Amino acid sequence: MDPNPADLLLTGGSVRTVDDAGTLAEAVAIKDGRIAAVGRASDVARLAGPKTRVIELEGQTVLPGFQDAHLHPLDGGLLAVVCNLHETDSADECLDVIARYAGEHPDRDWITGDGWSMDFFEGGNPDKERLDAVVSDRPVYLENRDGHTAWVNSRALELAGIDAACPDPPDGRIQRGPDGEPSGALHEGAMRLVEDLAPPPTQDELEQAFRNAQAELHALGITAWQDAVVTAATLPAYLAVAERGEVTMHVEGNLLWDRTRGDEQIEDLLALRERGNLGRVRIRGAKIFVDGVLENFTGALLEPYVGTDNLGMAMHDAEELVRMVTLLDSHGFQVHMHTIGDRAVRDALDAVEAAQSANGRRDARHHLAHIQLVHPDDHPRFGELDVVANAQPYWAAASRYVNELTLPFIGPERARYHYPFGSLHRAGARLAFGSDWTVSTADPLAQIEVAVTRVEHPNRDTEPLLADEALDLDTAVAAFTRGSAYVNFLEDETGTIEPGKLADLIVLDRDIFDPGAGPIGDARVVLTLAEGEAVHDAL
Ligand SMILES: [Zn+2]
């Protein structure tokens, strides 16, 4: 027996180490929160002592903990507080939930929430009339699933002074009827006109949101997350829970570049970054919205939307983006850019290239999230510039959303490079995966299933979206573990199962690499270890 026995031993399963050689082991031993040994069951068994907890895996799979490279965890945790429309499937269901929520919360001056879907409404645009019919006494502000459009009632429009005479803001659009009157949908920057009037969540609610999200995501096997947008309002909540030692998740945070302000905001971003380092919480990134989304024609395109002369909405012109990225890069920020359309992707890559020539090349790991349309000429540039392709694989399926609200407006030519994750991988791009929760499910296994099938989950009888762009399972698992660890600057400590690394590990109820084990998205995480501590245990 070893004089220094392990605390925990997982044995008799398939241990997918995701290391450089793709080593498949049978057992792993954990001591003081770190991986003490990985290998054959008979070798690792020598580390067992009288007090060692031994878990017989019986064919189950061990993987490194998943790391979500782009999500909105506090929004997810707040769903328990606000009007949650994420489980609905139609406009009528939304209206039922809203009416019930309003009835149960007579004390709330505003009804706020999110989760409706654009495909519930003609042309993607909800109307104020049906909302007025269920709530007319109080303002209502409800964001859609992707957070780029809000549905508001007449009371909210009135409070914000939005009427036929009110012009669109430069970075957004007020949806209007034929008479020019606002019809109830606000896109992009127009959302702020109402959102800024609604009461923000309290610090207590945000701390509770953190706890809710951490528990929910640990249960899905997630051990590190990159919060796409940390603000001066949410940072204190993170620091409070970190101060109390409640954080078991590795948290990377991005500060939002406020497009209504200029370069002088760098001082505020630097001050927030300075404060944002406590325990497992770290602020390293700055987030820039380069464009909007295709469904409301605000995704920035190289050629116009089909049948129009509209090129979408670049939130910053190309020179301005170069200046911002160069400035952030010169201050050591990791720049995380929202890029949907092919013009947004190109402008973002150009900006990184310009920043590298101005500031010199450093280990910056800038990344582009979403990458829905990427022109083939730009595929090799990710690898060349070491820009990480931060993909949301769950969206890469022929859903009603894609078929009705996207494909008709991008046309057949661009449809060939729609979520081109396979091509990016083959062209040498480093892939990281993220859910964009609460935009869509946070479950990494469901997302991995779509990455390898390109078929909608859970509607598995539909056609794949560009089957050539599917990834093999090893690549998809690597993207959600070591790939995201890279973009989180955590790869020295996590992301693979190797001796000396932190024991951020998960156990799945089956071997997802066995084709006979059923759909990948049906697999469940039965154990999640964060630095050796069981933070989810359903064994
Ligand atoms: Zn996002």
mmCIF file of N, CA, C and O in Angstrom, residues 57-133:
data_model
loop_
_atom_site.group_PDB
_atom_site.id
_atom_site.type_symbol
_atom_site.label_atom_id
_atom_site.label_comp_id
_atom_site.label_asym_id
_atom_site.label_seq_id
_atom_site.Cartn_x
_atom_site.Cartn_y
_atom_site.Cartn_z
ATOM 1 N N LEU A 57 -16.835 2.289 -11.335
ATOM 2 C CA LEU A 57 -17.533 2.983 -12.417
ATOM 3 C C LEU A 57 -18.438 2.069 -13.243
ATOM 4 O O LEU A 57 -19.376 2.519 -13.881
ATOM 5 N N GLU A 58 -18.137 0.793 -13.254
ATOM 6 C CA GLU A 58 -18.948 -0.180 -14.000
ATOM 7 C C GLU A 58 -19.274 0.307 -15.415
ATOM 8 O O GLU A 58 -20.431 0.353 -15.826
ATOM 9 N N GLY A 59 -18.238 0.698 -16.116
ATOM 10 C CA GLY A 59 -18.422 1.072 -17.529
ATOM 11 C C GLY A 59 -18.776 2.529 -17.759
ATOM 12 O O GLY A 59 -18.877 2.974 -18.907
ATOM 13 N N GLN A 60 -18.992 3.289 -16.694
ATOM 14 C CA GLN A 60 -19.299 4.706 -16.895
ATOM 15 C C GLN A 60 -18.046 5.457 -17.357
ATOM 16 O O GLN A 60 -16.936 4.940 -17.275
ATOM 17 N N THR A 61 -18.264 6.675 -17.830
ATOM 18 C CA THR A 61 -17.161 7.453 -18.420
ATOM 19 C C THR A 61 -16.728 8.591 -17.512
ATOM 20 O O THR A 61 -17.569 9.285 -16.935
ATOM 21 N N VAL A 62 -15.430 8.801 -17.404
ATOM 22 C CA VAL A 62 -14.891 9.969 -16.708
ATOM 23 C C VAL A 62 -14.331 10.936 -17.760
ATOM 24 O O VAL A 62 -13.620 10.515 -18.674
ATOM 25 N N LEU A 63 -14.702 12.184 -17.613
ATOM 26 C CA LEU A 63 -14.190 13.235 -18.512
ATOM 27 C C LEU A 63 -13.670 14.383 -17.656
ATOM 28 O O LEU A 63 -14.067 14.524 -16.484
ATOM 29 N N PRO A 64 -12.821 15.244 -18.246
ATOM 30 C CA PRO A 64 -12.521 16.499 -17.548
ATOM 31 C C PRO A 64 -13.829 17.280 -17.392
ATOM 32 O O PRO A 64 -14.736 17.131 -18.221
ATOM 33 N N GLY A 65 -13.959 18.118 -16.386
ATOM 34 C CA GLY A 65 -15.149 18.959 -16.241
ATOM 35 C C GLY A 65 -15.339 19.809 -17.485
ATOM 36 O O GLY A 65 -14.369 20.243 -18.108
ATOM 37 N N PHE A 66 -16.600 20.031 -17.846
ATOM 38 C CA PHE A 66 -16.877 20.910 -18.986
ATOM 39 C C PHE A 66 -16.611 22.364 -18.582
ATOM 40 O O PHE A 66 -16.817 22.746 -17.423
ATOM 41 N N GLN A 67 -16.172 23.169 -19.559
ATOM 42 C CA GLN A 67 -15.978 24.603 -19.322
ATOM 43 C C GLN A 67 -16.793 25.348 -20.368
ATOM 44 O O GLN A 67 -16.600 25.135 -21.560
ATOM 45 N N ASP A 68 -17.692 26.181 -19.907
ATOM 46 C CA ASP A 68 -18.569 26.915 -20.818
ATOM 47 C C ASP A 68 -17.921 28.259 -21.130
ATOM 48 O O ASP A 68 -17.758 29.102 -20.255
ATOM 49 N N ALA A 69 -17.570 28.463 -22.402
ATOM 50 C CA ALA A 69 -16.762 29.628 -22.795
ATOM 51 C C ALA A 69 -17.566 30.889 -23.082
ATOM 52 O O ALA A 69 -16.994 31.937 -23.367
ATOM 53 N N HIS A 70 -18.908 30.779 -23.033
ATOM 54 C CA HIS A 70 -19.718 31.989 -23.266
ATOM 55 C C HIS A 70 -21.129 31.742 -22.744
ATOM 56 O O HIS A 70 -21.881 30.959 -23.321
ATOM 57 N N LEU A 71 -21.452 32.371 -21.648
ATOM 58 C CA LEU A 71 -22.816 32.239 -21.114
ATOM 59 C C LEU A 71 -23.136 33.430 -20.233
ATOM 60 O O LEU A 71 -22.276 34.279 -19.985
ATOM 61 N N HIS A 72 -24.394 33.478 -19.800
ATOM 62 C CA HIS A 72 -24.888 34.579 -18.973
ATOM 63 C C HIS A 72 -25.461 33.973 -17.697
ATOM 64 O O HIS A 72 -26.683 33.885 -17.534
ATOM 65 N N PRO A 73 -24.584 33.505 -16.808
ATOM 66 C CA PRO A 73 -25.037 32.663 -15.701
ATOM 67 C C PRO A 73 -25.958 33.375 -14.715
ATOM 68 O O PRO A 73 -26.890 32.745 -14.201
ATOM 69 N N LEU A 74 -25.726 34.658 -14.475
ATOM 70 C CA LEU A 74 -26.594 35.312 -13.493
ATOM 71 C C LEU A 74 -27.998 35.516 -14.061
ATOM 72 O O LEU A 74 -28.987 35.409 -13.336
ATOM 73 N N ASP A 75 -28.085 35.756 -15.374
ATOM 74 C CA ASP A 75 -29.416 35.793 -16.005
ATOM 75 C C ASP A 75 -30.103 34.447 -15.805
ATOM 76 O O ASP A 75 -31.307 34.382 -15.550
ATOM 77 N N GLY A 76 -29.327 33.373 -15.947
ATOM 78 C CA GLY A 76 -29.899 32.037 -15.753
ATOM 79 C C GLY A 76 -30.387 31.848 -14.332
ATOM 80 O O GLY A 76 -31.493 31.350 -14.085
ATOM 81 N N GLY A 77 -29.564 32.281 -13.389
ATOM 82 C CA GLY A 77 -29.943 32.135 -11.986
ATOM 83 C C GLY A 77 -31.115 33.020 -11.592
ATOM 84 O O GLY A 77 -31.842 32.714 -10.640
ATOM 85 N N LEU A 78 -31.312 34.099 -12.340
ATOM 86 C CA LEU A 78 -32.429 35.020 -12.041
ATOM 87 C C LEU A 78 -33.759 34.512 -12.580
ATOM 88 O O LEU A 78 -34.808 35.073 -12.259
ATOM 89 N N LEU A 79 -33.723 33.470 -13.411
ATOM 90 C CA LEU A 79 -34.985 32.984 -13.988
ATOM 91 C C LEU A 79 -35.983 32.563 -12.917
ATOM 92 O O LEU A 79 -37.185 32.564 -13.151
ATOM 93 N N ALA A 80 -35.467 32.215 -11.741
ATOM 94 C CA ALA A 80 -36.362 31.836 -10.645
ATOM 95 C C ALA A 80 -37.099 33.054 -10.081
ATOM 96 O O ALA A 80 -38.078 32.909 -9.354
ATOM 97 N N VAL A 81 -36.620 34.249 -10.410
ATOM 98 C CA VAL A 81 -37.184 35.480 -9.840
ATOM 99 C C VAL A 81 -38.078 36.208 -10.848
ATOM 100 O O VAL A 81 -39.131 36.727 -10.502
ATOM 101 N N VAL A 82 -37.640 36.251 -12.117
ATOM 102 C CA VAL A 82 -38.358 37.048 -13.123
ATOM 103 C C VAL A 82 -39.403 36.187 -13.837
ATOM 104 O O VAL A 82 -39.585 35.007 -13.519
ATOM 105 N N CYS A 83 -40.080 36.784 -14.801
ATOM 106 C CA CYS A 83 -41.082 36.064 -15.598
ATOM 107 C C CYS A 83 -40.338 35.209 -16.636
ATOM 108 O O CYS A 83 -39.777 35.736 -17.594
ATOM 109 N N ASN A 84 -40.324 33.913 -16.423
ATOM 110 C CA ASN A 84 -39.497 32.994 -17.203
ATOM 111 C C ASN A 84 -40.305 32.374 -18.339
ATOM 112 O O ASN A 84 -41.186 31.553 -18.108
ATOM 113 N N LEU A 85 -39.967 32.743 -19.571
ATOM 114 C CA LEU A 85 -40.709 32.250 -20.740
ATOM 115 C C LEU A 85 -39.920 31.193 -21.516
ATOM 116 O O LEU A 85 -40.303 30.817 -22.625
ATOM 117 N N HIS A 86 -38.816 30.717 -20.934
ATOM 118 C CA HIS A 86 -37.948 29.804 -21.685
ATOM 119 C C HIS A 86 -38.584 28.448 -21.962
ATOM 120 O O HIS A 86 -38.173 27.755 -22.882
ATOM 121 N N GLU A 87 -39.559 28.057 -21.157
ATOM 122 C CA GLU A 87 -40.155 26.730 -21.366
ATOM 123 C C GLU A 87 -41.373 26.787 -22.291
ATOM 124 O O GLU A 87 -42.033 25.778 -22.499
ATOM 125 N N THR A 88 -41.678 27.958 -22.831
ATOM 126 C CA THR A 88 -42.881 28.073 -23.658
ATOM 127 C C THR A 88 -42.596 27.668 -25.099
ATOM 128 O O THR A 88 -41.445 27.647 -25.534
ATOM 129 N N ASP A 89 -43.702 27.381 -25.830
ATOM 130 C CA ASP A 89 -43.554 26.927 -27.210
ATOM 131 C C ASP A 89 -44.419 27.709 -28.196
ATOM 132 O O ASP A 89 -44.462 27.372 -29.366
ATOM 133 N N SER A 90 -45.115 28.729 -27.704
ATOM 134 C CA SER A 90 -45.967 29.523 -28.597
ATOM 135 C C SER A 90 -46.272 30.853 -27.921
ATOM 136 O O SER A 90 -46.070 31.021 -26.713
ATOM 137 N N ALA A 91 -46.815 31.784 -28.717
ATOM 138 C CA ALA A 91 -47.204 33.086 -28.166
ATOM 139 C C ALA A 91 -48.279 32.904 -27.095
ATOM 140 O O ALA A 91 -48.245 33.557 -26.043
ATOM 141 N N ASP A 92 -49.242 32.022 -27.355
ATOM 142 C CA ASP A 92 -50.329 31.822 -26.384
ATOM 143 C C ASP A 92 -49.796 31.315 -25.050
ATOM 144 O O ASP A 92 -50.238 31.744 -23.989
ATOM 145 N N GLU A 93 -48.855 30.384 -25.122
ATOM 146 C CA GLU A 93 -48.260 29.893 -23.863
ATOM 147 C C GLU A 93 -47.552 31.024 -23.130
ATOM 148 O O GLU A 93 -47.623 31.119 -21.905
ATOM 149 N N CYS A 94 -46.850 31.869 -23.874
ATOM 150 C CA CYS A 94 -46.191 33.031 -23.249
ATOM 151 C C CYS A 94 -47.221 33.882 -22.507
ATOM 152 O O CYS A 94 -47.009 34.261 -21.352
ATOM 153 N N LEU A 95 -48.321 34.168 -23.190
ATOM 154 C CA LEU A 95 -49.329 35.054 -22.598
ATOM 155 C C LEU A 95 -49.916 34.436 -21.328
ATOM 156 O O LEU A 95 -50.168 35.139 -20.342
ATOM 157 N N ASP A 96 -50.092 33.103 -21.320
ATOM 158 C CA ASP A 96 -50.578 32.430 -20.105
ATOM 159 C C ASP A 96 -49.590 32.609 -18.956
ATOM 160 O O ASP A 96 -49.978 32.903 -17.828
ATOM 161 N N VAL A 97 -48.290 32.395 -19.266
ATOM 162 C CA VAL A 97 -47.269 32.505 -18.215
ATOM 163 C C VAL A 97 -47.200 33.945 -17.696
ATOM 164 O O VAL A 97 -47.106 34.181 -16.487
ATOM 165 N N ILE A 98 -47.279 34.907 -18.601
ATOM 166 C CA ILE A 98 -47.196 36.323 -18.204
ATOM 167 C C ILE A 98 -48.383 36.688 -17.305
ATOM 168 O O ILE A 98 -48.213 37.318 -16.256
ATOM 169 N N ALA A 99 -49.577 36.248 -17.705
ATOM 170 C CA ALA A 99 -50.776 36.564 -16.917
ATOM 171 C C ALA A 99 -50.673 35.943 -15.522
ATOM 172 O O ALA A 99 -50.971 36.586 -14.508
ATOM 173 N N ARG A 100 -50.197 34.699 -15.467
ATOM 174 C CA ARG A 100 -50.061 34.020 -14.173
ATOM 175 C C ARG A 100 -49.027 34.730 -13.304
ATOM 176 O O ARG A 100 -49.247 35.004 -12.132
ATOM 177 N N TYR A 101 -47.864 35.055 -13.926
ATOM 178 C CA TYR A 101 -46.798 35.727 -13.175
ATOM 179 C C TYR A 101 -47.295 37.065 -12.630
ATOM 180 O O TYR A 101 -47.066 37.405 -11.471
ATOM 181 N N ALA A 102 -47.988 37.830 -13.468
ATOM 182 C CA ALA A 102 -48.482 39.147 -13.029
ATOM 183 C C ALA A 102 -49.449 38.969 -11.862
ATOM 184 O O ALA A 102 -49.405 39.729 -10.885
ATOM 185 N N GLY A 103 -50.294 37.946 -11.942
ATOM 186 C CA GLY A 103 -51.252 37.681 -10.862
ATOM 187 C C GLY A 103 -50.564 37.301 -9.562
ATOM 188 O O GLY A 103 -50.996 37.691 -8.468
ATOM 189 N N GLU A 104 -49.470 36.535 -9.678
ATOM 190 C CA GLU A 104 -48.758 36.073 -8.474
ATOM 191 C C GLU A 104 -47.838 37.143 -7.891
ATOM 192 O O GLU A 104 -47.306 36.974 -6.795
ATOM 193 N N HIS A 105 -47.568 38.214 -8.649
ATOM 194 C CA HIS A 105 -46.651 39.265 -8.189
ATOM 195 C C HIS A 105 -47.304 40.638 -8.253
ATOM 196 O O HIS A 105 -46.827 41.529 -8.980
ATOM 197 N N PRO A 106 -48.382 40.822 -7.472
ATOM 198 C CA PRO A 106 -49.080 42.111 -7.515
ATOM 199 C C PRO A 106 -48.196 43.252 -6.997
ATOM 200 O O PRO A 106 -48.431 44.419 -7.318
ATOM 201 N N ASP A 107 -47.163 42.907 -6.199
ATOM 202 C CA ASP A 107 -46.298 43.922 -5.591
ATOM 203 C C ASP A 107 -45.247 44.462 -6.556
ATOM 204 O O ASP A 107 -44.620 45.480 -6.290
ATOM 205 N N ARG A 108 -45.031 43.790 -7.670
ATOM 206 C CA ARG A 108 -43.974 44.257 -8.592
ATOM 207 C C ARG A 108 -44.488 45.388 -9.461
ATOM 208 O O ARG A 108 -45.501 45.248 -10.139
ATOM 209 N N ASP A 109 -43.727 46.513 -9.474
ATOM 210 C CA ASP A 109 -44.148 47.665 -10.271
ATOM 211 C C ASP A 109 -43.968 47.409 -11.766
ATOM 212 O O ASP A 109 -44.625 48.015 -12.591
ATOM 213 N N TRP A 110 -43.022 46.543 -12.078
ATOM 214 C CA TRP A 110 -42.745 46.190 -13.472
ATOM 215 C C TRP A 110 -42.841 44.674 -13.612
ATOM 216 O O TRP A 110 -42.483 43.939 -12.695
ATOM 217 N N ILE A 111 -43.255 44.229 -14.787
ATOM 218 C CA ILE A 111 -43.125 42.813 -15.130
ATOM 219 C C ILE A 111 -41.938 42.713 -16.086
ATOM 220 O O ILE A 111 -41.972 43.259 -17.201
ATOM 221 N N THR A 112 -40.870 42.063 -15.643
ATOM 222 C CA THR A 112 -39.696 41.880 -16.496
ATOM 223 C C THR A 112 -39.380 40.389 -16.587
ATOM 224 O O THR A 112 -39.756 39.614 -15.711
ATOM 225 N N GLY A 113 -38.688 40.024 -17.630
ATOM 226 C CA GLY A 113 -38.309 38.627 -17.793
ATOM 227 C C GLY A 113 -37.786 38.395 -19.196
ATOM 228 O O GLY A 113 -37.506 39.340 -19.933
ATOM 229 N N ASP A 114 -37.677 37.120 -19.554
ATOM 230 C CA ASP A 114 -37.156 36.798 -20.881
ATOM 231 C C ASP A 114 -37.477 35.366 -21.266
ATOM 232 O O ASP A 114 -37.945 34.594 -20.441
ATOM 233 N N GLY A 115 -37.208 35.058 -22.550
ATOM 234 C CA GLY A 115 -37.313 33.665 -22.992
ATOM 235 C C GLY A 115 -38.327 33.391 -24.089
ATOM 236 O O GLY A 115 -38.469 32.249 -24.509
ATOM 237 N N TRP A 116 -39.052 34.418 -24.604
ATOM 238 C CA TRP A 116 -39.920 34.134 -25.755
ATOM 239 C C TRP A 116 -39.044 33.946 -26.988
ATOM 240 O O TRP A 116 -37.870 34.337 -26.986
ATOM 241 N N SER A 117 -39.616 33.359 -28.025
ATOM 242 C CA SER A 117 -38.817 33.061 -29.211
ATOM 243 C C SER A 117 -39.415 33.763 -30.419
ATOM 244 O O SER A 117 -40.630 33.844 -30.565
ATOM 245 N N MET A 118 -38.542 34.271 -31.285
ATOM 246 C CA MET A 118 -39.031 35.057 -32.437
ATOM 247 C C MET A 118 -39.922 34.242 -33.356
ATOM 248 O O MET A 118 -40.805 34.789 -34.016
ATOM 249 N N ASP A 119 -39.703 32.936 -33.404
ATOM 250 C CA ASP A 119 -40.514 32.134 -34.323
ATOM 251 C C ASP A 119 -41.953 31.923 -33.822
ATOM 252 O O ASP A 119 -42.746 31.264 -34.481
ATOM 253 N N PHE A 120 -42.296 32.505 -32.662
ATOM 254 C CA PHE A 120 -43.699 32.458 -32.205
ATOM 255 C C PHE A 120 -44.550 33.513 -32.920
ATOM 256 O O PHE A 120 -45.768 33.526 -32.788
ATOM 257 N N PHE A 121 -43.883 34.452 -33.607
ATOM 258 C CA PHE A 121 -44.602 35.610 -34.137
ATOM 259 C C PHE A 121 -44.332 35.786 -35.623
ATOM 260 O O PHE A 121 -43.219 35.549 -36.093
ATOM 261 N N GLU A 122 -45.349 36.254 -36.319
ATOM 262 C CA GLU A 122 -45.246 36.620 -37.730
ATOM 263 C C GLU A 122 -44.050 37.563 -37.933
ATOM 264 O O GLU A 122 -43.984 38.619 -37.286
ATOM 265 N N GLY A 123 -43.124 37.178 -38.802
ATOM 266 C CA GLY A 123 -41.969 38.035 -39.077
ATOM 267 C C GLY A 123 -41.039 38.214 -37.882
ATOM 268 O O GLY A 123 -40.132 39.035 -37.914
ATOM 269 N N GLY A 124 -41.261 37.441 -36.833
ATOM 270 C CA GLY A 124 -40.390 37.515 -35.651
ATOM 271 C C GLY A 124 -40.729 38.639 -34.695
ATOM 272 O O GLY A 124 -40.058 38.813 -33.677
ATOM 273 N N ASN A 125 -41.785 39.416 -35.012
ATOM 274 C CA ASN A 125 -42.081 40.608 -34.214
ATOM 275 C C ASN A 125 -43.366 40.463 -33.394
ATOM 276 O O ASN A 125 -44.457 40.398 -33.951
ATOM 277 N N PRO A 126 -43.258 40.452 -32.064
ATOM 278 C CA PRO A 126 -44.453 40.382 -31.221
ATOM 279 C C PRO A 126 -45.189 41.726 -31.194
ATOM 280 O O PRO A 126 -44.608 42.765 -31.497
ATOM 281 N N ASP A 127 -46.460 41.686 -30.810
ATOM 282 C CA ASP A 127 -47.302 42.891 -30.820
ATOM 283 C C ASP A 127 -47.670 43.308 -29.402
ATOM 284 O O ASP A 127 -47.804 42.478 -28.499
ATOM 285 N N LYS A 128 -47.855 44.626 -29.230
ATOM 286 C CA LYS A 128 -48.199 45.145 -27.902
ATOM 287 C C LYS A 128 -49.646 44.816 -27.525
ATOM 288 O O LYS A 128 -49.969 44.679 -26.351
ATOM 289 N N GLU A 129 -50.525 44.636 -28.525
ATOM 290 C CA GLU A 129 -51.956 44.475 -28.216
ATOM 291 C C GLU A 129 -52.225 43.241 -27.350
ATOM 292 O O GLU A 129 -52.948 43.311 -26.356
ATOM 293 N N ARG A 130 -51.630 42.119 -27.735
ATOM 294 C CA ARG A 130 -51.904 40.909 -26.955
ATOM 295 C C ARG A 130 -51.302 41.000 -25.552
ATOM 296 O O ARG A 130 -51.822 40.442 -24.602
ATOM 297 N N LEU A 131 -50.188 41.744 -25.452
ATOM 298 C CA LEU A 131 -49.576 41.924 -24.132
ATOM 299 C C LEU A 131 -50.465 42.840 -23.278
ATOM 300 O O LEU A 131 -50.707 42.569 -22.090
ATOM 301 N N ASP A 132 -50.987 43.900 -23.882
ATOM 302 C CA ASP A 132 -51.896 44.812 -23.170
ATOM 303 C C ASP A 132 -53.118 44.053 -22.643
ATOM 304 O O ASP A 132 -53.643 44.376 -21.574
ATOM 305 N N ALA A 133 -53.545 43.056 -23.413
ATOM 306 C CA ALA A 133 -54.753 42.322 -23.013
ATOM 307 C C ALA A 133 -54.528 41.525 -21.728
ATOM 308 O O ALA A 133 -55.483 41.252 -21.001
#
